[in-house]
CSV table of C-alpha atoms in Angstrom, one decimal:
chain,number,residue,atom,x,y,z
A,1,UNK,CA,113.5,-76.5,-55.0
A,2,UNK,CA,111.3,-73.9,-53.7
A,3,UNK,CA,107.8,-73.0,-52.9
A,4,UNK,CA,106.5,-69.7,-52.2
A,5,UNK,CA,104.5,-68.8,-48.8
A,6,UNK,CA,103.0,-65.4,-47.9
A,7,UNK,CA,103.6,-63.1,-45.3
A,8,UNK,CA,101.9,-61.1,-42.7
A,9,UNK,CA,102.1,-57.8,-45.6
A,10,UNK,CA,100.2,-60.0,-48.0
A,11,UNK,CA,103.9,-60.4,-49.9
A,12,UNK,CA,104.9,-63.7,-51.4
A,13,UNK,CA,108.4,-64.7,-50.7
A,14,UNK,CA,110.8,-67.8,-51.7
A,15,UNK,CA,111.0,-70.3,-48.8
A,16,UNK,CA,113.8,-73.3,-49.9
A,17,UNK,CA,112.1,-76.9,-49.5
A,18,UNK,CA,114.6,-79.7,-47.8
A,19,UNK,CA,114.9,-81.8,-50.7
A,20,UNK,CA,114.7,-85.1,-48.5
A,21,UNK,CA,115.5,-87.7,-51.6
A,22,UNK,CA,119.2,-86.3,-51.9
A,23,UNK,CA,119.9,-86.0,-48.2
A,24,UNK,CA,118.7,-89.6,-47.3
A,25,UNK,CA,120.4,-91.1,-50.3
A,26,UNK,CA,123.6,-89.3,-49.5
A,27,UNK,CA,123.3,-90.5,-46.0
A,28,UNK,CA,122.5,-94.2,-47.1
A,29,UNK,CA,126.1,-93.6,-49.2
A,30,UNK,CA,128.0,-92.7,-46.6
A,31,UNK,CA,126.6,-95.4,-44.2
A,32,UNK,CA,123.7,-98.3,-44.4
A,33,UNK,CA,120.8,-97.0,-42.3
A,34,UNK,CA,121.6,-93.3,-41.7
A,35,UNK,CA,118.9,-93.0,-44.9
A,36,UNK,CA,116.3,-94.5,-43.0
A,37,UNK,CA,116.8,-92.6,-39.8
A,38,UNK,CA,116.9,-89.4,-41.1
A,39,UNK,CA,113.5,-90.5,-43.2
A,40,UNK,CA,112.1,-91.6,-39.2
A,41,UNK,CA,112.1,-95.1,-40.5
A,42,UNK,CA,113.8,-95.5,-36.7
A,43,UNK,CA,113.5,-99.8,-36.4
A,44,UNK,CA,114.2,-100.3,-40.2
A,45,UNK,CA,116.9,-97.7,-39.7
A,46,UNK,CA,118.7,-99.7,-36.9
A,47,UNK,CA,118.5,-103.1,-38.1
A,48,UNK,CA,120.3,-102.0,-41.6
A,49,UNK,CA,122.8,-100.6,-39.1
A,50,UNK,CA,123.3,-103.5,-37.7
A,51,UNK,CA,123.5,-105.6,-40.7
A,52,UNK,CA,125.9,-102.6,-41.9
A,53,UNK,CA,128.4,-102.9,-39.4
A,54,UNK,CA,128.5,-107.1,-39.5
A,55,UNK,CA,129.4,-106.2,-43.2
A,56,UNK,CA,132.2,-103.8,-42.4
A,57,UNK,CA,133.5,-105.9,-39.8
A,58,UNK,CA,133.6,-108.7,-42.4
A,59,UNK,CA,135.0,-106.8,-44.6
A,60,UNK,CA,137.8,-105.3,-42.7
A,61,UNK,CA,138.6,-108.5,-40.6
A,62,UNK,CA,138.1,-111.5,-43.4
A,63,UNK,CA,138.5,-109.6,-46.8
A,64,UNK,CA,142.5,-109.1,-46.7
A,65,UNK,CA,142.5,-112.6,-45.5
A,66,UNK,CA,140.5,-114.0,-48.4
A,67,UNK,CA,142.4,-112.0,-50.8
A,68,UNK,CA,145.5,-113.2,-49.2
A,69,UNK,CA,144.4,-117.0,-49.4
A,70,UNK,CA,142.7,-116.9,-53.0
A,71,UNK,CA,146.0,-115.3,-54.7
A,72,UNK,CA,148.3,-117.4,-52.8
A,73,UNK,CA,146.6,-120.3,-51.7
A,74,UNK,CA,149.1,-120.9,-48.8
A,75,UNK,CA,152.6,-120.3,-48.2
A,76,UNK,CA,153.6,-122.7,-45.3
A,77,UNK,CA,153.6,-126.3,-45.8
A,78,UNK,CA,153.3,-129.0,-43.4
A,79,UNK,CA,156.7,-129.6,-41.6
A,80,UNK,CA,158.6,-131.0,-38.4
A,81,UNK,CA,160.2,-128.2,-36.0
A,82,UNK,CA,162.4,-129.5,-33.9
A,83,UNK,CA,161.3,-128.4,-30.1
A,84,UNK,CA,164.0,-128.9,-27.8
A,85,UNK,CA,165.3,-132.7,-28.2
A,86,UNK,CA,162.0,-133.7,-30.0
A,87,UNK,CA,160.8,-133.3,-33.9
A,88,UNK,CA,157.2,-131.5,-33.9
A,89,UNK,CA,154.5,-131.5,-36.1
A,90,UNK,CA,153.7,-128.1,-37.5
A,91,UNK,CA,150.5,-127.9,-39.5
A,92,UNK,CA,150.8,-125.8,-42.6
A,93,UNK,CA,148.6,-123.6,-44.7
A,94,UNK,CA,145.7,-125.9,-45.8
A,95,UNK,CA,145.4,-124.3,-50.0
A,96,UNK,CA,141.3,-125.9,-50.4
A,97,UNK,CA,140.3,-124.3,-46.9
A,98,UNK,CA,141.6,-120.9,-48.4
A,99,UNK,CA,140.2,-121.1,-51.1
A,100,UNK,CA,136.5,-122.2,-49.8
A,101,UNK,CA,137.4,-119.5,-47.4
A,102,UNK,CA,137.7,-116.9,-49.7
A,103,UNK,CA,135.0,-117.8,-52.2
A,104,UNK,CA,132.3,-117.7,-48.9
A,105,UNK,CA,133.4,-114.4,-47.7
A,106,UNK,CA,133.7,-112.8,-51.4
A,107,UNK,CA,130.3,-114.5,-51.8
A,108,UNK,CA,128.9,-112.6,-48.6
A,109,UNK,CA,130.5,-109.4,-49.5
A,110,UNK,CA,128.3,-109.3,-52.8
A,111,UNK,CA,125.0,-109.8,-50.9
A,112,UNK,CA,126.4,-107.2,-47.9
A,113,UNK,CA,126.5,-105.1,-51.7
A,114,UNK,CA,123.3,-105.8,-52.8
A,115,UNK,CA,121.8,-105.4,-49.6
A,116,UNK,CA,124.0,-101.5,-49.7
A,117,UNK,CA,122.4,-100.6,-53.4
A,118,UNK,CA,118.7,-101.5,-51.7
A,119,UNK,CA,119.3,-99.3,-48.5
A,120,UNK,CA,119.6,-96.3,-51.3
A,121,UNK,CA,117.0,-97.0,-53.2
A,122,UNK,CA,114.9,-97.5,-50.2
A,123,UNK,CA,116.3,-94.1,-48.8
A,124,UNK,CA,115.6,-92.3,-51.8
A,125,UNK,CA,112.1,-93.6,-52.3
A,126,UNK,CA,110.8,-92.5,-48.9
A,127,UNK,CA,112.6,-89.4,-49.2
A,128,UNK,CA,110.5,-88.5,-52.5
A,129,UNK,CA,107.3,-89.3,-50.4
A,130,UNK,CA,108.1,-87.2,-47.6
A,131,UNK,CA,108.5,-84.3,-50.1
A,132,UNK,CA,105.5,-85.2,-51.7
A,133,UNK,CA,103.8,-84.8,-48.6
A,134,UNK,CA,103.4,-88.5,-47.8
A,135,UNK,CA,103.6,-90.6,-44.2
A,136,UNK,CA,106.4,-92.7,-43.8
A,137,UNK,CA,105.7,-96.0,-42.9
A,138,UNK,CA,106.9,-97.3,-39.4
A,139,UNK,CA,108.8,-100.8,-39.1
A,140,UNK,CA,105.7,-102.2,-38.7
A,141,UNK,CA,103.4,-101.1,-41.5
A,142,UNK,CA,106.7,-101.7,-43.6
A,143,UNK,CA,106.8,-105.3,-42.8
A,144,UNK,CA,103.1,-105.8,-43.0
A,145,UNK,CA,103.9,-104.1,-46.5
A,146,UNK,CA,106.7,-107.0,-47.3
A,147,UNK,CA,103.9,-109.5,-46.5
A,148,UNK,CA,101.3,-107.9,-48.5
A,149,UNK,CA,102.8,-106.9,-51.5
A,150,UNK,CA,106.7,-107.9,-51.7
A,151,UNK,CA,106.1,-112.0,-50.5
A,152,UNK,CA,107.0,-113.7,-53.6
A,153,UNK,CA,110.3,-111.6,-54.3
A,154,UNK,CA,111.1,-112.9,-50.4
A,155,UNK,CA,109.8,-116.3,-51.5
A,156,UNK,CA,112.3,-116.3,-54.5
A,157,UNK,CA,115.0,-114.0,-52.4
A,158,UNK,CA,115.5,-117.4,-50.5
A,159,UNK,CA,116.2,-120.1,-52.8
A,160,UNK,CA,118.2,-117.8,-54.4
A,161,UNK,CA,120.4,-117.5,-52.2
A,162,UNK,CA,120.7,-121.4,-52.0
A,163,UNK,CA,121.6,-121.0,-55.8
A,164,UNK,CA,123.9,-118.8,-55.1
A,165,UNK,CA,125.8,-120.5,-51.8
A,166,UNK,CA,124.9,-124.4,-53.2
A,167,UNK,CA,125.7,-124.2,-56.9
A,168,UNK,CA,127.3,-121.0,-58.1
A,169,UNK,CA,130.1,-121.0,-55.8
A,170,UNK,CA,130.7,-124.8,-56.1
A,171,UNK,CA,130.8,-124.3,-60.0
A,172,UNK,CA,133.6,-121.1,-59.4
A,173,UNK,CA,135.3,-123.6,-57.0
A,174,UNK,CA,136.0,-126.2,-59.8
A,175,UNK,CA,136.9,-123.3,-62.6
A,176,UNK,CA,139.3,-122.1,-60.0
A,177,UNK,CA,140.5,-125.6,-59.6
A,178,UNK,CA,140.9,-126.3,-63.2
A,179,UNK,CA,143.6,-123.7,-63.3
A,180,UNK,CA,145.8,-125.6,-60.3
A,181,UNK,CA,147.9,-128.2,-59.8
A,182,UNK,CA,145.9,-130.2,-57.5
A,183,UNK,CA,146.2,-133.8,-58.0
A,184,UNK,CA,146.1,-136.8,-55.4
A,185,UNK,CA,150.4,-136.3,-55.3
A,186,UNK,CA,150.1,-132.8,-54.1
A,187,UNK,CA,147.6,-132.8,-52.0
A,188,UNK,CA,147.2,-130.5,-49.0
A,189,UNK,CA,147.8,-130.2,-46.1
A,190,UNK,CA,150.9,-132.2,-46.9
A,191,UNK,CA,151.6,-129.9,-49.8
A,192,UNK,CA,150.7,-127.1,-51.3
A,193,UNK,CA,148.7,-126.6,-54.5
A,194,UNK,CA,149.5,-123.1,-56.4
A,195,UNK,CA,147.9,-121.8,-59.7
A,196,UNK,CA,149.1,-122.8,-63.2
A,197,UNK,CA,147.0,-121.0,-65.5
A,198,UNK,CA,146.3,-123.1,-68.9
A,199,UNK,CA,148.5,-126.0,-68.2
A,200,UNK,CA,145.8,-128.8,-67.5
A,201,UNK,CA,143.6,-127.0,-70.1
A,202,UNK,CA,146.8,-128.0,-72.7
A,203,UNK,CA,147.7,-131.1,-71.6
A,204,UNK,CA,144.2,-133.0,-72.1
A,205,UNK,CA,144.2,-131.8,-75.6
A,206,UNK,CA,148.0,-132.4,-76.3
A,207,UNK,CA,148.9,-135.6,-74.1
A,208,UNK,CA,147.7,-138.4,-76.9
A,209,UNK,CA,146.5,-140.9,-74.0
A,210,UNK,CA,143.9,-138.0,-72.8
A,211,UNK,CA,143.2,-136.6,-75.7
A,212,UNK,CA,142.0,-139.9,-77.0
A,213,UNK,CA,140.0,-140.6,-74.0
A,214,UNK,CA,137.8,-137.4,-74.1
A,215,UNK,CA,137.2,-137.6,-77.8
A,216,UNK,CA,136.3,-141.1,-77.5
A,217,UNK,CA,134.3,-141.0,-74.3
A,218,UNK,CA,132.5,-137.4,-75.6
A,219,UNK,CA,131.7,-139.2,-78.5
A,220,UNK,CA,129.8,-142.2,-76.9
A,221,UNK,CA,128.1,-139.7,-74.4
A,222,UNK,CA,126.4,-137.6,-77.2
A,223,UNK,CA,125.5,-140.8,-78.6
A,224,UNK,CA,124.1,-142.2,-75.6
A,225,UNK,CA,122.2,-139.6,-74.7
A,226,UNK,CA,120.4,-139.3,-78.1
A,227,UNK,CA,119.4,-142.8,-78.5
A,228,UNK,CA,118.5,-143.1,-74.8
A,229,UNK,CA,116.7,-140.2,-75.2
A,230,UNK,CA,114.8,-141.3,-79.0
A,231,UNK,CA,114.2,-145.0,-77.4
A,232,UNK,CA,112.4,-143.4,-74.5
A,233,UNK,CA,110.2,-141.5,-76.3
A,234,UNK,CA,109.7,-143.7,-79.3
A,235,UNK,CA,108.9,-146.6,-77.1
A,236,UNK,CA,106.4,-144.3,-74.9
A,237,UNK,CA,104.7,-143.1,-77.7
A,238,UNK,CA,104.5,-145.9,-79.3
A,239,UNK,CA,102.6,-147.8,-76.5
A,240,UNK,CA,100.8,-144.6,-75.7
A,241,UNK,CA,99.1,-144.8,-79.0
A,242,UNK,CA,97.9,-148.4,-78.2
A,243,UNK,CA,96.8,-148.4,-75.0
A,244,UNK,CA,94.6,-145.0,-75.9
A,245,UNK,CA,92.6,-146.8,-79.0
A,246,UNK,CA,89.2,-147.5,-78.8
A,247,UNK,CA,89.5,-151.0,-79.8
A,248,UNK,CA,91.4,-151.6,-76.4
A,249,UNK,CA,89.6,-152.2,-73.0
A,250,UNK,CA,90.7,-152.7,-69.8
A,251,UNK,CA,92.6,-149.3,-70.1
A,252,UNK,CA,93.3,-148.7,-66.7
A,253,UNK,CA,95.0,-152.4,-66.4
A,254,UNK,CA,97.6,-151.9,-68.9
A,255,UNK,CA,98.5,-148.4,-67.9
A,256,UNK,CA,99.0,-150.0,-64.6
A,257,UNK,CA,101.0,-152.6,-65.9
A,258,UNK,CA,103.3,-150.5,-67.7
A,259,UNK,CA,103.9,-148.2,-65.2
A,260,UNK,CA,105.1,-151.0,-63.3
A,261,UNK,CA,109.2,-150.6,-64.2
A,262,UNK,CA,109.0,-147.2,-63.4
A,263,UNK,CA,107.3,-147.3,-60.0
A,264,UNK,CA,110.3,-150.1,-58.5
A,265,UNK,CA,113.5,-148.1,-57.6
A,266,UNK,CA,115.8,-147.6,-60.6
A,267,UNK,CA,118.2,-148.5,-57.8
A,268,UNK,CA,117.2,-152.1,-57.1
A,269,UNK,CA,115.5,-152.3,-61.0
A,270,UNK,CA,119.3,-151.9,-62.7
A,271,UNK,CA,120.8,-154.3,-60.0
A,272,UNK,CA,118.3,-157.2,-60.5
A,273,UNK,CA,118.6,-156.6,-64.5
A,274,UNK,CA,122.6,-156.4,-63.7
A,275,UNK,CA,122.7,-159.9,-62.6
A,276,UNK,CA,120.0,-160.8,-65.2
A,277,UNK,CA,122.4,-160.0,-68.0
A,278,UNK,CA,125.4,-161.5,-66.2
A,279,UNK,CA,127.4,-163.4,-68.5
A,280,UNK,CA,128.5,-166.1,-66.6
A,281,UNK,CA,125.4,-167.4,-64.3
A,282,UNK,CA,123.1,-164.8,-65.4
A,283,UNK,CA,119.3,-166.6,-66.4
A,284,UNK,CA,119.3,-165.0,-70.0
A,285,UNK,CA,122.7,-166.6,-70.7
A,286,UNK,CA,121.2,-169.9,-68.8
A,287,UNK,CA,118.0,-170.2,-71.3
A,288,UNK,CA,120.7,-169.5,-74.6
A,289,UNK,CA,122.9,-172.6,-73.0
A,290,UNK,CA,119.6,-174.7,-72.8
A,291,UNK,CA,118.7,-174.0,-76.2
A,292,UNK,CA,122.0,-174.7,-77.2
A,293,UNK,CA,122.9,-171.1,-78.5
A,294,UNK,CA,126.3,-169.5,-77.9
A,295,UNK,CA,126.2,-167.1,-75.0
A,296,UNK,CA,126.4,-163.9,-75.4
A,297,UNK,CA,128.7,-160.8,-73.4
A,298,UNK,CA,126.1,-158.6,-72.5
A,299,UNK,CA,128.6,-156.4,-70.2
A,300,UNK,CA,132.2,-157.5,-71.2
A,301,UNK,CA,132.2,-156.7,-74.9
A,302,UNK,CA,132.3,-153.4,-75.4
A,303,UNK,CA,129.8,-152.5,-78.4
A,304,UNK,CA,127.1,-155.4,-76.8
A,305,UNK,CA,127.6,-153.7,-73.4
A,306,UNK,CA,126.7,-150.1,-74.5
A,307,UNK,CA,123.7,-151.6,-76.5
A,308,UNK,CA,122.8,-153.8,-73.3
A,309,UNK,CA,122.8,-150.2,-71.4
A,310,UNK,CA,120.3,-148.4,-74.1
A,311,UNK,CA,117.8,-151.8,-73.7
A,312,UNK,CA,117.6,-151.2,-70.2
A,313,UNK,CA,117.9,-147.4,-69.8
A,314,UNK,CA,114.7,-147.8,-72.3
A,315,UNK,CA,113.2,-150.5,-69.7
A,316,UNK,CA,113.4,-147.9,-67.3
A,317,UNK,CA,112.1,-145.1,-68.6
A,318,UNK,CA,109.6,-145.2,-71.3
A,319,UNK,CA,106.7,-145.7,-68.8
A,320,UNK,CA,106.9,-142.3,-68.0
A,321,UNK,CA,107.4,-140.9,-71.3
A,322,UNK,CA,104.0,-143.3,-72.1
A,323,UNK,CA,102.1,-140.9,-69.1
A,324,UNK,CA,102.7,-137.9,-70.0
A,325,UNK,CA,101.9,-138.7,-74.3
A,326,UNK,CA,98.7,-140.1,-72.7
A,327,UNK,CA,98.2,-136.8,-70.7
A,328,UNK,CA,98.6,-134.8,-74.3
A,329,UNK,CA,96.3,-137.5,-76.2
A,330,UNK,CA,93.6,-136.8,-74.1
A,331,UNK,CA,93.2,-133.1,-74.7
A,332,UNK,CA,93.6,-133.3,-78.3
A,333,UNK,CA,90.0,-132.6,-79.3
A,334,UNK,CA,87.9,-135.5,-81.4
A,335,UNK,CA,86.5,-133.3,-83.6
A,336,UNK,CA,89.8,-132.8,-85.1
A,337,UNK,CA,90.2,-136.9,-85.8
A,338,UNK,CA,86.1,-137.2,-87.4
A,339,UNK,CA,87.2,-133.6,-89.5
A,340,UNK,CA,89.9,-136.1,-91.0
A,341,UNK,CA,88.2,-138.8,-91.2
A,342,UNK,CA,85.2,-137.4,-93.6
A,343,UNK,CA,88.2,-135.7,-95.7
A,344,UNK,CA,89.1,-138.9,-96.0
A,345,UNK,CA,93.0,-139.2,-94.2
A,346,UNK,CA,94.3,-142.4,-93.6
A,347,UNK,CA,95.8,-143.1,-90.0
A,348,UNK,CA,99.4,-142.6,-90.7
A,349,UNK,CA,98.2,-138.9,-91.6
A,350,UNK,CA,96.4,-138.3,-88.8
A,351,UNK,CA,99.4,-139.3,-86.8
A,352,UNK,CA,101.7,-137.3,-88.5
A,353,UNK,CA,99.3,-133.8,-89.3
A,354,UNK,CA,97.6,-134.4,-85.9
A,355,UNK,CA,98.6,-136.3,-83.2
A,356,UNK,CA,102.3,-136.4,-83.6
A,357,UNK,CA,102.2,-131.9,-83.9
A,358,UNK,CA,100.0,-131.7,-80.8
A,359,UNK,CA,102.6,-134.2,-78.8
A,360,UNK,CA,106.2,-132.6,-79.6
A,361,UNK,CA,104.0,-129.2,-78.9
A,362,UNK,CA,104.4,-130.2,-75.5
A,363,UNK,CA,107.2,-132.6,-75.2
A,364,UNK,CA,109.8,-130.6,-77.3
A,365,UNK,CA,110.8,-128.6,-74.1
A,366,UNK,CA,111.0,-131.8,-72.0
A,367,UNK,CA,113.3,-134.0,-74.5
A,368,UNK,CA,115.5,-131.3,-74.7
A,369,UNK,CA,115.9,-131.5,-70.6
A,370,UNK,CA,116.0,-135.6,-71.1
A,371,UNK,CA,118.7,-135.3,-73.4
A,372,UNK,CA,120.6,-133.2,-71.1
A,373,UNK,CA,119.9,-135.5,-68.1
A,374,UNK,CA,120.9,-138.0,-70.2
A,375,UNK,CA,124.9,-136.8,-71.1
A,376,UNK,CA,124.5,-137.1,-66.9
A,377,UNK,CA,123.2,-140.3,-66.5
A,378,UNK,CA,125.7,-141.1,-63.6
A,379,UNK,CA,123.6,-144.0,-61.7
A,380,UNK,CA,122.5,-146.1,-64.6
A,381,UNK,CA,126.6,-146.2,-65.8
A,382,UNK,CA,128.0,-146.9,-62.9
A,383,UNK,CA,125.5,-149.9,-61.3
A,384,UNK,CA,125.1,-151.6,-64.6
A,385,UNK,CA,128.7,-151.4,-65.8
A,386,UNK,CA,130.5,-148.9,-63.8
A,387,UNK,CA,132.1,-148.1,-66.9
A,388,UNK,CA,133.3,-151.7,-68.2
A,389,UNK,CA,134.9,-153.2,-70.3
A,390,UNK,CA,138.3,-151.2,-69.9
A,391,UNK,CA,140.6,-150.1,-72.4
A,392,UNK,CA,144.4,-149.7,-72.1
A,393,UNK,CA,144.1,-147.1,-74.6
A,394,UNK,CA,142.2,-144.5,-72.2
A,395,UNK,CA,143.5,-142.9,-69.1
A,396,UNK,CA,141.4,-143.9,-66.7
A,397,UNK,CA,138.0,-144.8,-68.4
A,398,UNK,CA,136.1,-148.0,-69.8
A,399,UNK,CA,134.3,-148.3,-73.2
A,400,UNK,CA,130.9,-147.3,-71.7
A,401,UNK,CA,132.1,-144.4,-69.3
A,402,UNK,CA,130.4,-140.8,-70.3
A,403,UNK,CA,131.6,-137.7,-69.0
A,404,UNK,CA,130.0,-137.7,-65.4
A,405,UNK,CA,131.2,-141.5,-64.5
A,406,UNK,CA,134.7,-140.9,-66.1
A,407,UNK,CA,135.4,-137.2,-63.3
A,408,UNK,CA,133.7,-139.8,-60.9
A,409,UNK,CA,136.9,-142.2,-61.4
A,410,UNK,CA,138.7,-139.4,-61.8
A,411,UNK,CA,138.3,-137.7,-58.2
A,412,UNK,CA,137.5,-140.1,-55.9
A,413,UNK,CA,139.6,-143.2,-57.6
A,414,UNK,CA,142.6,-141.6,-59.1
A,415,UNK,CA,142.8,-138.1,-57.6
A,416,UNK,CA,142.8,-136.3,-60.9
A,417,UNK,CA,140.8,-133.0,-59.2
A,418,UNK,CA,142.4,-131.2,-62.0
A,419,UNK,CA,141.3,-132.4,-65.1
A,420,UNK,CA,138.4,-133.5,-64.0
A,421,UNK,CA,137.3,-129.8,-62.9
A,422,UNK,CA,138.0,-129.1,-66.5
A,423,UNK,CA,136.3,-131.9,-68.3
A,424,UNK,CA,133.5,-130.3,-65.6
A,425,UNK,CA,133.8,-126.6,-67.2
A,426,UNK,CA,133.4,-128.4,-70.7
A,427,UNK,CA,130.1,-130.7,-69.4
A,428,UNK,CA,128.8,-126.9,-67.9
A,429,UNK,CA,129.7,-125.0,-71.2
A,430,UNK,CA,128.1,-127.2,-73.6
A,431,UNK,CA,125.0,-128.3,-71.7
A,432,UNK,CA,124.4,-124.6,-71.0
A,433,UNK,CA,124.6,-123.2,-74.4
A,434,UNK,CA,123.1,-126.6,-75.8
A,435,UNK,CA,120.3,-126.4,-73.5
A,436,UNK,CA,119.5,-122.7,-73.7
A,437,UNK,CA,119.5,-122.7,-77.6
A,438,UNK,CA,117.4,-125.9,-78.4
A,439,UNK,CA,114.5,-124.3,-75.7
A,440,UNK,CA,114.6,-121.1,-77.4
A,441,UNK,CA,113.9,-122.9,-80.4
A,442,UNK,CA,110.9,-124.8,-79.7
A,443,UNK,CA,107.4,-124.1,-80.9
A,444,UNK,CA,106.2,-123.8,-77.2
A,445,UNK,CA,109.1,-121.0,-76.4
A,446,UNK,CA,108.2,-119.1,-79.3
A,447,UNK,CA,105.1,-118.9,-78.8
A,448,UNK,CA,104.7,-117.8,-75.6
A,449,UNK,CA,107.4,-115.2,-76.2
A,450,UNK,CA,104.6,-113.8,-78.9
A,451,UNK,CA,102.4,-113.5,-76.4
C-alpha cells in the first residue's frame, strides 16, 4: 500500500504505508497478545498473554496425558507388591478419572482455541483502524466498550459455558461409555475398563432378553407420553372452557380450586395418592369392600397400574394446562364470537373455527416440549410404582418402567453403565430430532420465520 507525499522540490514521491492489519494478525498467529501490543492495546495485550501461556502450559503439560488416558484408559490395574516380608497395596490406573480427565482438558483446549481465533480477529480489526487513521482504544475504554455494547454476548458467553462444561461433556462421557465395557463386574479401580467398539450397541438388539425389553418398554414410553400428554391438555381445556363462560360466577373461586393439585408438591401429591390406590389397606379399595365390590389392583396388575399412572399424572398436571388455555382465552377478541354469532354458528363451530385455532396457536410449541418431558417422566414412575409389576421376561425392568426409570435401575441397581449409556444415546437421538422437527412444524415457528 502506498501514499504519495511531496517534497521540499515540489516533487511527489511513493512513501510505503505499514500495513498494520497483516502485521498484528501475523503476530496474534505466532503468539496470543503480541497483536495487541504491537496495536498499543498494552493491558489488553498482557492479559491475552497471560491467558496465552496458561493455555500452552496446559497444553504441553496435560494434553499428552489426556490423549494418553482417553486412548488407553489405563494400563495398570490395582495389585499387591510384595515389600520386603509384607503384601502392599498398589493403586492402579483409575479408567473413569482418565477419561473425565481428558474430556475436561480437551474441553479447555477448545475454549483456549476459540479464545486464539478472537485474539486475531481483534488484532486485525484494530490494525485496519490504525491505518485508517483511527485511536486505539486503551484497556479501559475497551472494557467500558464490552459493557456498552458487547454485554449480552458476555451475558450468553457465560451460561454457555455452563452448557458446554454441565451438559455437552456429560452427554460425550456416556457416548464414550457406550463403546466400553464398563459394567458393575469390571469396575475400576479394581479393574480396568478398555473400549469395545459396537459390542453393547449389538448385543441389546441381538440378545432376545434385551431386545424384548427395549422394544417393549419404548413402546409403553411413547404411549405414555402421548396420552399423558393428550389427557393434560384435554382435561385443561376442557375445564378452561367452563370456568371462562359467562354463565359461571365466582370465577376466581374455581380457578383457585383447581389450581389446588398443582400448587401441593408433586412430591408429597403422588405419595399420598400412592397409598390412596394401595391395594391392600388403601381407602379406595376400603369403600369397594364396603360396598361389597371386588377390589381392584391398582399398582400390581400391569395394564390397571399403567392406567392408574395416566389418572394421576392427569390429576397432576391439568391445572396448569387449564392456566395457561385461560391466559389465551382472554385475548381472543369478542368481536370475533358476536361476528359468529349473527352468521348464525352454533357453539361447536365456534370452538372448532375459533377458539380451538387461536389455543394450539400458542400451545402447539409447548405440547411438543410436554411430550418430550413426558418420555422423561422419571419422578412420577418411580414414587408411584417404581416401575411395578415386574416381569421375568425383561432384563431388569417392570411393566410400567419407560426409558429414564429403566437406565435408573440400570446404573445405580444393577451396574449396567454400558447399556444404559446406550439406551441414553437412543433417548438423546430421538428426542432431539423429534423435538426439533415437530417445532419447526408449528404454525407459531413458521410464522415467525416469515417475519
Amino acid at each position: 500500500m502506498y501514499e504519495h507525499r511531496k517534497t521540499l522540490e515540489g516533487v511527489y514521491q511513493p512513501h510505503k504505508v505499514v500495513e498494520h492489519r497483516k502485521v498484528a494478525a501475523v503476530l496474534s498467529v505466532l503468539l496470543m497478545g503480541l497483536g495487541q501490543l504491537y496495536n498499543r492495546q498494552y493491558g489488553k495485550g498482557i492479559v491475552l498473554l497471560i491467558f496465552s501461556c496458561l493455555g500452552i502450559y496446559t497444553a504441553v503439560t496435560r494434553l499428552p496425558d489426556a490423549i494418553w488416558g482417553i486412548v488407553t484408559l489405563g494400563e495398570k490395574e490395582r495389585h499387591l507388591e510384595k515389600v520386603g516380608k509384607i503384601y502392599k497395596q498398589v493403586m492402579g490406573d483409575h479408567s473413569i478419572f482418565l477419561l473425565v480427565e481428558g474430556l475436561i482438558t480437551i474441553f479447555l483446549l477448545i475454549v483456549f482455541v476459540w479464545m486464539y481465533f478472537l485474539n486475531i480477529k481483534d488484532a486485525y480489526r484494530t490494525g485496519k483502524v490504525r491505518e485508517e487513521g483511527g485511536a486505539t482504544n486503551t484497556f479501559k475504554q475497551s472494557l467500558q466498550y464490552v459493557a456498552d455494547y458487547r454485554f449480552p454476548q458476555i451475558a450468553i458467553s457465560i451460561p454457555m459455558l455452563g452448557i458446554l462444561f454441565f451438559t455437552i461433556m456429560p452427554i460425550i462421557f456416556m457416548i464414550l461409555l457406550a463403546f466400553t465395557n464398563y459394567t458393575i463386574n469390571n469396575q475400576p479401580p479394581a479393574h480396568l475398563i478398555d473400549w469395545q467398539g459396537f459390542k453393547t450397541f449389538k448385543d441389546i438388539f441381538v440378545i432376545k432378553s434385551w431386545s424384548h425389553t427395549l422394544y417393549s418398554v419404548a413402546l409403553w414410553t411413547f404411549v405414555w407420553a402421548l396420552l399423558t400428554t393428550l389427557t393434560s391438555f384435554i382435561g385443561g381445556f376442557a375445564v378452561a372452557l367452563v370456568v371462562q363462560r359467562k354463565e359461571v360466577r365466582l370465577k376466581s373461586f374455581w380457578r383457585t380450586l383447581f389450581i389446588l393439585p398443582y400448587a401441593i408438591p408433586a412430591f408429597v401429591s403422588t405419595l399420598i395418592l400412592k397409598n390412596i390406590f394401595n391395594g391392600q389397606f388403601g381407602p379406595i379399595n376400603q369403600y369397594l369392600k364396603m360396598l361389597g365390590l371386588p377390589v381392584v389392583p391398582w399398582l400390581s396388575d400391569p395394564t390397571i397400574a399403567k392406567v392408574t399412572l395416566v389418572i394421576v399424572n392427569f390429576w397432576l398436571s391439568f391445572p396448569v394446562m387449564m392456566l395457561m388455555i385461560i391466559g389465551i382465552l382472554s385475548t381472543i377478541p369478542s368481536d370475533m364470537y358476536e361476528a359468529a354469532d349473527i352468521d348464525g354458528a352454533s357453539g361447536f363451530q365456534k370452538l372448532r373455527l375459533i377458539t380451538y385455532p387461536a389455543v394450539m396457536f400458542s400451545m402447539a410449541p409447548l405440547l411438543v416440549m410436554q411430550f418430550v418431558g413426558n418420555i422423561n417422566n422419571f419422578n412420577l414412575i418411580f414414587l408411584l410404582t417404581g416401575g411395578k409389576p415386574g416381569s421375568s421376561d425383561f432384563r431388569f425392568a417392570g411393566h410400567t418402567d419407560i426409558l429414564i426409570t429403566w437406565i435408573y435401575k440400570l446404573t445405580i441397581d444393577q451396574g449396567q453403565y454400558n447399556f444404559a449409556s446406550v439406551i441414553g444415546i437412543f433417548i438423546f437421538i430421538i428426542l432431539s430430532f423429534f423435538a426439533v422437527w415437530s417445532i419447526r412444524n408449528t404454525k407459531a415457528f413458521k410464522e415467525e420465520e416469515v417475519k
